[in-house]
Amino acid sequence: MSVRGAHPAPATNRRVLSLALPMTVANVTTPLLGFVGAAVIGRLGDAALLGAMALGAVIFDAIFWSFGSLRMATAGLTAQAVGARDGAEVDRTLARALAAGLLVGLVIVILQGPIGQGAFAISGASPAVIAGLSDYFHIRIFAAPFTLANYAILGSVLGRGRTDLGLVLQIAINLVNIALTLALVLGAGMSVAGAGLATLVAEAVGTGLGLLVLARLGSYPFGVPWRIVADPLALARMLSVNADVMIRTLLLVACIAAFSALGARSGDVVLAANAVLWNLFMIGGFFLDGFATAAETLCGQAVGARDEAGFRRAARLSLAWCLAFGAAIAGLFLVTGGAFIDAVTTNPEVRETARTYLVPAALAPLVAALPFAFDGIYIGATWTRAMRNLMIGASVTYGLALLAFHALDLGNAGLWAAFLLLLGGRGVGQALAYSGLTARTFSPAVKPGLPAPVRQVA
């Protein structure tokens, strides 16, 4: 069986850019959606509603980011099936990912009561904010099955090397969301409940559109028999890859949360300055993530095709482009960072403090380029256990660095130094493990089309 739209192509500079740039544009559209939502609610003139919208976004980001592993695992496994020219496995992988996403999404909906109560309690928000947040939360929560299904669909599309279609799907979801937010909040007067309903409908539309796109590519996941979807060995492989990536993601979230919490202990000015500088890192991340996606696709397809030379070339080109963009972004931030700080805040103290730590913040995208690229390589090759273990090691090093720099009374400078050490430590660890993992993956002992067992070697 062959799947139309799944054509493994050799790694070239043009191919890397054609895969990376559409996802960069797609990443940029996401903050635009948040800005429009905040602006629309802000026009209602109620600070409590704006706070409810902001807190709701944070809560759902935390919930769904934890399951971002579904997109990555699906992309890696799909890319390998494409490389092996096994269209049937492409459909089977998609069917399993959709089943997992829909099941987890339904569980989230069923458990919305305790999830909401816990989130509201942790937020510490005022009763007025909690009232608006509750309206938003208990409507948007029903989007969970669609949101996770969209992760599976996006992973399948990206694994085929169709980042152009991934861009179309992301833009479509965001445009529907923006249009409905304007119509329901301002037009129908539904306040934050309208914003929640807009997201629910947009995610459902995205799922329907995604399934239509996949059908055009020749994929019919709902035609896969359930006994094949529920195959124990295949499910174990998919769930294991997902679990590894999820642990890595949760550790990364914990490290970032520690950065924010420790910055807050240094006072409101330092907290605000770090928040401004963090935006620089996030902007850089939009570009780097595109090259990570390119690495997932190209390296995964090379593994599936048992093409060691192609794999090494894909990894080399992805690393080169990611590092080049990281260096360019870092240079740009060093030159224009002061103007960016002034544009974001008018507070003189915050401006001065942000400038004090501009250099490490500007260098962060360059340091992050290596782990971003290697994350894509490792996910494409499904070396997820190694990626998880290296993240555990980097997290421990980060924690020890925080303790040491605190003991040395380095303050916020020590915090930024520890964060750079976290990024650099991950990248160096992945680089050191790369050659050994590559040799094992393409060892004659690993049968063609069955690269999964190599993932177990850490």
Short mmCIF file of C-alpha atoms in Angstrom, two decimals:
data_model
loop_
_atom_site.label_atom_id
_atom_site.label_comp_id
_atom_site.label_asym_id
_atom_site.label_seq_id
_atom_site.Cartn_x
_atom_site.Cartn_y
_atom_site.Cartn_z
CA MET A 1 0.00 0.00 0.00
CA SER A 2 1.25 3.48 -0.79
CA VAL A 3 0.07 6.73 0.67
CA ARG A 4 -0.13 9.67 -1.67
CA GLY A 5 1.76 12.68 -0.36
CA ALA A 6 4.32 10.52 1.45
CA HIS A 7 7.42 10.80 -0.71
CA PRO A 8 10.78 10.50 1.05
CA ALA A 9 13.22 12.95 -0.51
CA PRO A 10 16.98 13.29 0.02
CA ALA A 11 18.28 15.87 2.47
CA THR A 12 19.48 19.05 0.76
CA ASN A 13 19.79 22.65 1.91
CA ARG A 14 16.67 23.50 -0.08
CA ARG A 15 14.77 20.57 1.41
CA VAL A 16 15.69 21.56 4.98
CA LEU A 17 14.52 25.14 4.40
CA SER A 18 11.32 24.05 2.64
CA LEU A 19 10.44 21.96 5.70
CA ALA A 20 11.57 24.42 8.38
CA LEU A 21 10.22 27.76 7.18
CA PRO A 22 6.50 26.84 6.94
CA MET A 23 6.58 25.61 10.54
CA THR A 24 8.34 28.80 11.61
CA VAL A 25 5.47 30.82 10.12
CA ALA A 26 2.93 28.50 11.77
CA ASN A 27 4.63 29.00 15.14
CA VAL A 28 4.44 32.78 14.76
CA THR A 29 0.65 32.66 14.25
CA THR A 30 0.06 31.16 17.71
CA PRO A 31 1.08 34.22 19.78
CA LEU A 32 -0.99 36.34 17.36
CA LEU A 33 -4.05 34.38 18.43
CA GLY A 34 -3.30 35.07 22.10
CA PHE A 35 -2.80 38.76 21.37
CA VAL A 36 -6.14 39.06 19.56
CA GLY A 37 -7.95 37.20 22.33
CA ALA A 38 -6.50 39.47 25.01
CA ALA A 39 -7.27 42.57 22.93
CA VAL A 40 -10.89 41.54 22.38
CA ILE A 41 -11.50 40.76 26.06
CA GLY A 42 -9.60 43.91 26.99
CA ARG A 43 -12.13 45.99 25.07
CA LEU A 44 -14.80 44.90 27.53
CA GLY A 45 -13.08 47.10 30.12
CA ASP A 46 -13.12 44.57 32.96
CA ALA A 47 -9.68 43.72 34.37
CA ALA A 48 -11.07 40.58 36.03
CA LEU A 49 -12.19 39.19 32.67
CA LEU A 50 -8.80 39.91 31.13
CA GLY A 51 -7.13 38.15 34.05
CA ALA A 52 -9.50 35.19 33.64
CA MET A 53 -8.59 34.93 29.95
CA ALA A 54 -4.86 35.08 30.69
CA LEU A 55 -5.06 32.46 33.46
CA GLY A 56 -7.21 30.21 31.29
CA ALA A 57 -4.60 30.31 28.53
CA VAL A 58 -1.87 29.35 31.02
CA ILE A 59 -3.93 26.45 32.41
CA PHE A 60 -4.70 24.97 29.00
CA ASP A 61 -1.14 25.50 27.81
CA ALA A 62 0.03 23.48 30.80
CA ILE A 63 -2.53 20.71 30.16
CA PHE A 64 -1.96 20.36 26.43
CA TRP A 65 1.78 21.01 26.37
CA SER A 66 2.14 17.94 28.57
CA PHE A 67 0.65 15.89 25.74
CA GLY A 68 2.71 17.51 22.98
CA SER A 69 4.56 14.20 22.92
CA LEU A 70 1.66 12.83 20.86
CA ARG A 71 2.56 15.13 17.97
CA MET A 72 6.29 14.36 18.19
CA ALA A 73 5.93 10.60 18.55
CA THR A 74 3.46 10.44 15.66
CA ALA A 75 5.80 12.49 13.46
CA GLY A 76 8.81 10.28 14.21
CA LEU A 77 6.98 6.98 13.72
CA THR A 78 5.23 8.24 10.57
CA ALA A 79 8.50 9.48 9.07
CA GLN A 80 10.06 6.06 9.58
CA ALA A 81 7.09 4.35 7.94
CA VAL A 82 7.34 6.77 5.00
CA GLY A 83 11.06 6.06 4.66
CA ALA A 84 10.30 2.33 4.62
CA ARG A 85 7.60 3.01 1.98
CA ASP A 86 5.07 1.28 4.22
CA GLY A 87 1.84 3.19 3.63
CA ALA A 88 -0.15 0.73 5.70
CA GLU A 89 1.99 1.53 8.76
CA VAL A 90 1.49 5.26 8.12
CA ASP A 91 -2.26 4.71 8.47
CA ARG A 92 -1.86 2.38 11.44
CA THR A 93 0.32 4.92 13.26
CA LEU A 94 -2.22 7.65 12.61
CA ALA A 95 -5.12 5.46 13.75
CA ARG A 96 -3.35 4.62 17.03
CA ALA A 97 -2.43 8.26 17.63
CA LEU A 98 -6.01 9.41 16.99
CA ALA A 99 -7.37 6.73 19.31
CA ALA A 100 -4.93 7.75 22.04
CA GLY A 101 -5.65 11.46 21.59
CA LEU A 102 -9.43 11.03 21.62
CA LEU A 103 -9.29 8.73 24.66
CA VAL A 104 -7.06 11.06 26.69
CA GLY A 105 -9.17 14.04 25.61
CA LEU A 106 -12.35 12.35 26.84
CA VAL A 107 -10.69 11.54 30.16
CA ILE A 108 -9.74 15.21 30.55
CA VAL A 109 -13.36 16.21 29.87
CA ILE A 110 -14.69 13.70 32.40
CA LEU A 111 -12.20 14.88 35.04
CA GLN A 112 -12.81 18.58 34.40
CA GLY A 113 -14.23 19.07 37.89
CA PRO A 114 -11.14 18.12 39.90
CA ILE A 115 -8.79 19.53 37.24
CA GLY A 116 -10.57 22.88 37.35
CA GLN A 117 -10.74 23.02 41.14
CA GLY A 118 -7.05 22.26 41.45
CA ALA A 119 -6.09 24.82 38.83
CA PHE A 120 -8.29 27.52 40.35
CA ALA A 121 -6.86 26.88 43.82
CA ILE A 122 -3.27 27.04 42.61
CA SER A 123 -3.91 30.29 40.71
CA GLY A 124 -4.76 32.20 43.89
CA ALA A 125 -6.90 34.57 41.81
CA SER A 126 -9.65 36.80 43.15
CA PRO A 127 -13.29 35.61 43.21
CA ALA A 128 -14.12 37.90 40.27
CA VAL A 129 -11.33 36.37 38.16
CA ILE A 130 -12.28 32.81 39.21
CA ALA A 131 -15.89 33.44 38.14
CA GLY A 132 -14.82 34.43 34.63
CA LEU A 133 -12.18 31.70 34.52
CA SER A 134 -14.77 29.07 35.41
CA ASP A 135 -17.01 30.12 32.51
CA TYR A 136 -14.08 29.96 30.10
CA PHE A 137 -12.61 26.73 31.47
CA HIS A 138 -15.78 24.62 31.52
CA ILE A 139 -16.53 25.44 27.88
CA ARG A 140 -13.05 25.20 26.40
CA ILE A 141 -12.34 21.92 28.20
CA PHE A 142 -14.64 20.18 25.71
CA ALA A 143 -12.09 21.00 22.99
CA ALA A 144 -9.61 18.55 24.57
CA PRO A 145 -10.44 15.54 22.33
CA PHE A 146 -10.21 17.72 19.21
CA THR A 147 -7.00 19.44 20.33
CA LEU A 148 -5.25 16.12 20.94
CA ALA A 149 -6.63 14.67 17.71
CA ASN A 150 -5.13 17.68 15.95
CA TYR A 151 -1.76 16.86 17.52
CA ALA A 152 -1.99 13.39 15.98
CA ILE A 153 -3.05 14.79 12.59
CA LEU A 154 -0.27 17.37 12.59
CA GLY A 155 2.30 14.73 13.53
CA SER A 156 1.15 12.53 10.66
CA VAL A 157 1.33 15.41 8.19
CA LEU A 158 4.79 16.48 9.37
CA GLY A 159 6.10 12.91 9.29
CA ARG A 160 5.22 12.82 5.61
CA GLY A 161 7.31 15.93 5.04
CA ARG A 162 4.27 18.13 4.30
CA THR A 163 4.99 21.07 6.56
CA ASP A 164 3.17 23.25 4.01
CA LEU A 165 -0.04 21.44 4.91
CA GLY A 166 0.83 21.72 8.59
CA LEU A 167 1.04 25.48 8.10
CA VAL A 168 -2.34 25.55 6.35
CA LEU A 169 -4.00 23.59 9.15
CA GLN A 170 -2.52 25.77 11.90
CA ILE A 171 -3.49 29.00 10.16
CA ALA A 172 -6.99 27.70 9.46
CA ILE A 173 -7.56 26.82 13.13
CA ASN A 174 -6.23 30.19 14.29
CA LEU A 175 -8.23 32.21 11.75
CA VAL A 176 -11.48 30.45 12.67
CA ASN A 177 -10.68 31.02 16.33
CA ILE A 178 -9.99 34.73 15.82
CA ALA A 179 -13.12 35.27 13.70
CA LEU A 180 -15.37 33.47 16.17
CA THR A 181 -13.82 35.25 19.15
CA LEU A 182 -14.64 38.60 17.57
CA ALA A 183 -18.16 37.47 16.67
CA LEU A 184 -19.06 35.79 19.96
CA VAL A 185 -17.37 38.17 22.41
CA LEU A 186 -18.05 41.53 20.80
CA GLY A 187 -20.95 40.64 18.50
CA ALA A 188 -22.97 38.25 20.65
CA GLY A 189 -21.82 39.67 24.01
CA MET A 190 -20.79 36.27 25.39
CA SER A 191 -17.69 37.61 27.19
CA VAL A 192 -15.02 35.02 28.10
CA ALA A 193 -17.49 32.18 27.53
CA GLY A 194 -17.54 33.25 23.88
CA ALA A 195 -13.76 33.04 23.71
CA GLY A 196 -13.88 29.50 25.12
CA LEU A 197 -16.59 28.46 22.65
CA ALA A 198 -14.61 29.98 19.77
CA THR A 199 -11.62 27.79 20.62
CA LEU A 200 -13.83 24.70 20.95
CA VAL A 201 -15.39 25.21 17.52
CA ALA A 202 -12.04 26.11 15.91
CA GLU A 203 -10.39 22.92 17.18
CA ALA A 204 -13.34 20.83 15.96
CA VAL A 205 -13.15 22.50 12.54
CA GLY A 206 -9.40 21.84 12.52
CA THR A 207 -9.97 18.13 13.17
CA GLY A 208 -12.48 17.87 10.35
CA LEU A 209 -10.26 19.79 7.96
CA GLY A 210 -7.24 17.73 8.96
CA LEU A 211 -9.04 14.46 8.27
CA LEU A 212 -10.09 15.80 4.85
CA VAL A 213 -6.48 16.73 4.08
CA LEU A 214 -5.31 13.27 5.11
CA ALA A 215 -8.00 11.68 2.95
CA ARG A 216 -6.68 13.69 0.00
CA LEU A 217 -3.24 12.25 0.77
CA GLY A 218 -4.72 8.74 0.63
CA SER A 219 -4.98 8.11 4.38
CA TYR A 220 -8.07 6.48 5.88
CA PRO A 221 -7.25 5.83 9.55
CA PHE A 222 -10.81 4.88 10.48
CA GLY A 223 -10.59 2.00 8.01
CA VAL A 224 -7.85 0.34 10.04
CA PRO A 225 -9.34 -2.67 11.91
CA TRP A 226 -9.45 -2.23 15.68
CA ARG A 227 -7.50 -5.45 16.27
CA ILE A 228 -4.59 -3.86 14.37
CA VAL A 229 -4.95 -0.52 16.13
CA ALA A 230 -4.89 -2.33 19.48
CA ASP A 231 -1.93 -4.57 18.61
CA PRO A 232 -0.08 -4.88 21.95
CA LEU A 233 3.47 -4.60 20.59
CA ALA A 234 2.69 -1.61 18.36
CA LEU A 235 0.76 0.14 21.12
CA ALA A 236 3.58 -0.52 23.58
CA ARG A 237 6.09 1.06 21.19
CA MET A 238 3.94 4.13 20.59
CA LEU A 239 3.09 4.61 24.26
CA SER A 240 6.72 4.13 25.28
CA VAL A 241 7.88 6.79 22.82
CA ASN A 242 5.11 9.10 24.05
CA ALA A 243 5.99 8.48 27.70
CA ASP A 244 9.67 9.22 27.14
CA VAL A 245 8.94 12.48 25.33
CA MET A 246 6.34 13.44 27.93
CA ILE A 247 8.82 12.97 30.78
CA ARG A 248 11.39 15.05 28.90
CA THR A 249 8.78 17.78 28.33
CA LEU A 250 7.60 17.83 31.95
CA LEU A 251 11.20 18.12 33.15
CA LEU A 252 11.77 21.02 30.77
CA VAL A 253 8.58 22.71 32.01
CA ALA A 254 9.75 22.19 35.62
CA CYS A 255 13.13 23.80 34.83
CA ILE A 256 11.44 26.79 33.22
CA ALA A 257 9.02 27.08 36.16
CA ALA A 258 11.97 27.07 38.55
CA PHE A 259 13.58 29.85 36.52
CA SER A 260 10.41 31.95 36.78
CA ALA A 261 9.82 31.23 40.46
CA LEU A 262 13.39 32.05 41.49
CA GLY A 263 13.30 35.21 39.41
CA ALA A 264 10.12 36.24 41.22
CA ARG A 265 11.92 35.89 44.57
CA SER A 266 14.34 38.58 43.46
CA GLY A 267 11.56 41.15 43.36
CA ASP A 268 8.95 42.51 40.98
CA VAL A 269 11.44 44.48 38.89
CA VAL A 270 13.65 41.43 38.22
CA LEU A 271 10.56 39.32 37.54
CA ALA A 272 9.29 41.86 35.00
CA ALA A 273 12.72 42.22 33.38
CA ASN A 274 13.07 38.45 33.01
CA ALA A 275 9.58 38.29 31.50
CA VAL A 276 10.59 40.87 28.88
CA LEU A 277 13.82 39.03 28.08
CA TRP A 278 12.06 35.66 27.98
CA ASN A 279 10.12 36.92 24.97
CA LEU A 280 13.40 37.23 23.10
CA PHE A 281 14.12 33.55 23.74
CA MET A 282 10.61 32.55 22.67
CA ILE A 283 10.93 34.48 19.39
CA GLY A 284 14.21 32.70 18.72
CA GLY A 285 12.50 29.41 19.54
CA PHE A 286 9.97 29.94 16.72
CA PHE A 287 12.81 29.71 14.18
CA LEU A 288 14.74 26.93 15.89
CA ASP A 289 11.64 24.75 16.23
CA GLY A 290 11.16 24.83 12.47
CA PHE A 291 14.57 23.23 11.95
CA ALA A 292 13.84 20.68 14.66
CA THR A 293 10.73 19.71 12.67
CA ALA A 294 12.82 19.38 9.51
CA ALA A 295 15.23 17.09 11.37
CA GLU A 296 12.34 14.93 12.63
CA THR A 297 11.08 14.38 9.10
CA LEU A 298 14.35 13.88 7.25
CA CYS A 299 16.08 11.76 9.90
CA GLY A 300 12.99 9.66 10.53
CA GLN A 301 12.54 8.92 6.85
CA ALA A 302 16.23 8.01 6.51
CA VAL A 303 15.95 5.58 9.44
CA GLY A 304 12.90 3.97 7.86
CA ALA A 305 14.75 3.65 4.55
CA ARG A 306 17.84 2.20 6.30
CA ASP A 307 19.89 4.98 4.68
CA GLU A 308 22.76 5.74 7.06
CA ALA A 309 24.47 8.18 4.68
CA GLY A 310 21.18 10.03 4.17
CA PHE A 311 20.57 10.09 7.91
CA ARG A 312 23.99 11.57 8.66
CA ARG A 313 23.56 14.17 5.91
CA ALA A 314 20.10 15.13 7.21
CA ALA A 315 21.44 15.46 10.75
CA ARG A 316 24.44 17.48 9.59
CA LEU A 317 22.38 19.92 7.49
CA SER A 318 19.74 20.35 10.22
CA LEU A 319 22.42 21.10 12.79
CA ALA A 320 24.21 23.54 10.48
CA TRP A 321 21.09 25.51 9.62
CA CYS A 322 19.83 25.54 13.21
CA LEU A 323 23.19 26.80 14.50
CA ALA A 324 23.39 29.40 11.72
CA PHE A 325 19.94 30.76 12.54
CA GLY A 326 20.72 30.64 16.27
CA ALA A 327 23.87 32.71 15.70
CA ALA A 328 22.03 35.19 13.46
CA ILE A 329 19.20 35.59 15.96
CA ALA A 330 21.64 36.05 18.85
CA GLY A 331 23.52 38.74 16.88
CA LEU A 332 20.26 40.49 16.01
CA PHE A 333 19.12 40.47 19.63
CA LEU A 334 22.44 41.85 20.84
CA VAL A 335 22.10 44.78 18.43
CA THR A 336 18.36 45.47 18.71
CA GLY A 337 17.62 44.11 22.20
CA GLY A 338 17.68 47.54 23.82
CA ALA A 339 15.06 48.86 21.41
CA PHE A 340 12.96 45.72 21.98
CA ILE A 341 13.08 46.25 25.75
CA ASP A 342 11.98 49.88 25.36
CA ALA A 343 9.11 48.85 23.11
CA VAL A 344 7.82 46.26 25.58
CA THR A 345 8.03 48.29 28.81
CA THR A 346 8.06 51.95 29.78
CA ASN A 347 9.19 51.35 33.38
CA PRO A 348 12.71 52.84 33.81
CA GLU A 349 13.76 50.31 36.44
CA VAL A 350 12.59 47.35 34.40
CA ARG A 351 14.35 48.74 31.31
CA GLU A 352 17.62 49.18 33.16
CA THR A 353 17.44 45.73 34.78
CA ALA A 354 16.56 44.03 31.49
CA ARG A 355 19.56 45.66 29.81
CA THR A 356 21.79 44.30 32.57
CA TYR A 357 20.90 40.73 31.57
CA LEU A 358 20.44 41.29 27.84
CA VAL A 359 23.65 39.48 26.84
CA PRO A 360 22.79 36.04 28.34
CA ALA A 361 19.21 36.35 27.11
CA ALA A 362 20.38 37.21 23.59
CA LEU A 363 22.86 34.32 23.58
CA ALA A 364 20.22 31.82 24.69
CA PRO A 365 18.94 31.07 21.13
CA LEU A 366 22.48 30.30 19.99
CA VAL A 367 23.08 27.94 22.92
CA ALA A 368 19.63 26.40 22.39
CA ALA A 369 20.24 25.71 18.69
CA LEU A 370 22.15 22.50 19.43
CA PRO A 371 19.52 20.84 21.67
CA PHE A 372 16.69 22.02 19.39
CA ALA A 373 18.28 20.37 16.36
CA PHE A 374 19.23 17.23 18.26
CA ASP A 375 15.71 16.94 19.68
CA GLY A 376 14.45 16.73 16.09
CA ILE A 377 17.11 14.17 15.18
CA TYR A 378 16.40 12.04 18.26
CA ILE A 379 12.63 12.15 17.78
CA GLY A 380 12.92 11.24 14.10
CA ALA A 381 15.13 8.29 14.99
CA THR A 382 12.90 7.50 18.02
CA TRP A 383 15.90 7.65 20.36
CA THR A 384 13.45 8.91 22.95
CA ARG A 385 14.77 6.95 25.91
CA ALA A 386 18.21 8.44 25.38
CA MET A 387 16.64 11.89 25.01
CA ARG A 388 14.72 11.38 28.25
CA ASN A 389 17.78 10.21 30.17
CA LEU A 390 19.92 13.08 28.89
CA MET A 391 17.19 15.51 29.96
CA ILE A 392 17.20 13.97 33.44
CA GLY A 393 20.98 14.46 33.64
CA ALA A 394 20.74 18.05 32.39
CA SER A 395 17.97 18.80 34.91
CA VAL A 396 20.06 17.49 37.80
CA THR A 397 23.02 19.59 36.62
CA TYR A 398 20.71 22.61 36.37
CA GLY A 399 19.47 22.08 39.91
CA LEU A 400 22.99 21.77 41.28
CA ALA A 401 24.03 24.90 39.38
CA LEU A 402 21.11 26.84 40.87
CA LEU A 403 22.15 25.78 44.37
CA ALA A 404 25.80 26.64 43.74
CA PHE A 405 25.08 30.03 42.19
CA HIS A 406 22.66 30.84 45.01
CA ALA A 407 25.36 29.98 47.56
CA LEU A 408 27.72 32.31 45.69
CA ASP A 409 25.04 35.02 45.87
CA LEU A 410 25.09 35.58 42.09
CA GLY A 411 21.42 36.57 42.04
CA ASN A 412 19.70 36.89 38.66
CA ALA A 413 23.03 36.58 36.82
CA GLY A 414 23.43 33.13 38.33
CA LEU A 415 19.89 32.26 37.28
CA TRP A 416 20.61 33.09 33.63
CA ALA A 417 23.96 31.28 33.81
CA ALA A 418 22.24 28.14 35.11
CA PHE A 419 19.65 28.33 32.34
CA LEU A 420 22.37 28.58 29.68
CA LEU A 421 24.09 25.62 31.35
CA LEU A 422 20.84 23.64 31.09
CA LEU A 423 20.57 24.35 27.36
CA GLY A 424 24.24 23.75 26.68
CA GLY A 425 24.37 20.61 28.80
CA ARG A 426 21.49 19.05 26.88
CA GLY A 427 23.07 19.84 23.53
CA VAL A 428 26.53 18.57 24.47
CA GLY A 429 25.10 15.38 25.97
CA GLN A 430 23.08 14.68 22.83
CA ALA A 431 26.11 15.38 20.63
CA LEU A 432 28.26 12.94 22.60
CA ALA A 433 25.65 10.18 22.39
CA TYR A 434 24.88 10.77 18.69
CA SER A 435 27.59 8.61 17.09
CA GLY A 436 26.96 5.56 19.24
CA LEU A 437 23.20 5.72 18.72
CA THR A 438 23.66 6.12 14.97
CA ALA A 439 25.95 3.09 14.79
CA ARG A 440 23.46 0.95 16.71
CA THR A 441 20.50 2.15 14.64
CA PHE A 442 22.11 1.13 11.36
CA SER A 443 23.75 -2.02 12.69
CA PRO A 444 23.13 -5.10 10.52
CA ALA A 445 21.63 -6.70 13.62
CA VAL A 446 18.66 -4.34 13.30
CA LYS A 447 16.36 -5.66 10.61
CA PRO A 448 15.17 -3.26 7.87
CA GLY A 449 11.90 -1.61 8.77
CA LEU A 450 12.33 -2.38 12.47
CA PRO A 451 14.35 0.46 13.99
CA ALA A 452 12.31 0.49 17.19
CA PRO A 453 14.54 -1.74 19.34
CA VAL A 454 17.41 0.74 18.99
CA ARG A 455 15.36 3.25 20.93
CA GLN A 456 15.88 1.18 24.04
CA VAL A 457 19.63 1.79 24.00
CA ALA A 458 20.38 4.82 26.15
#
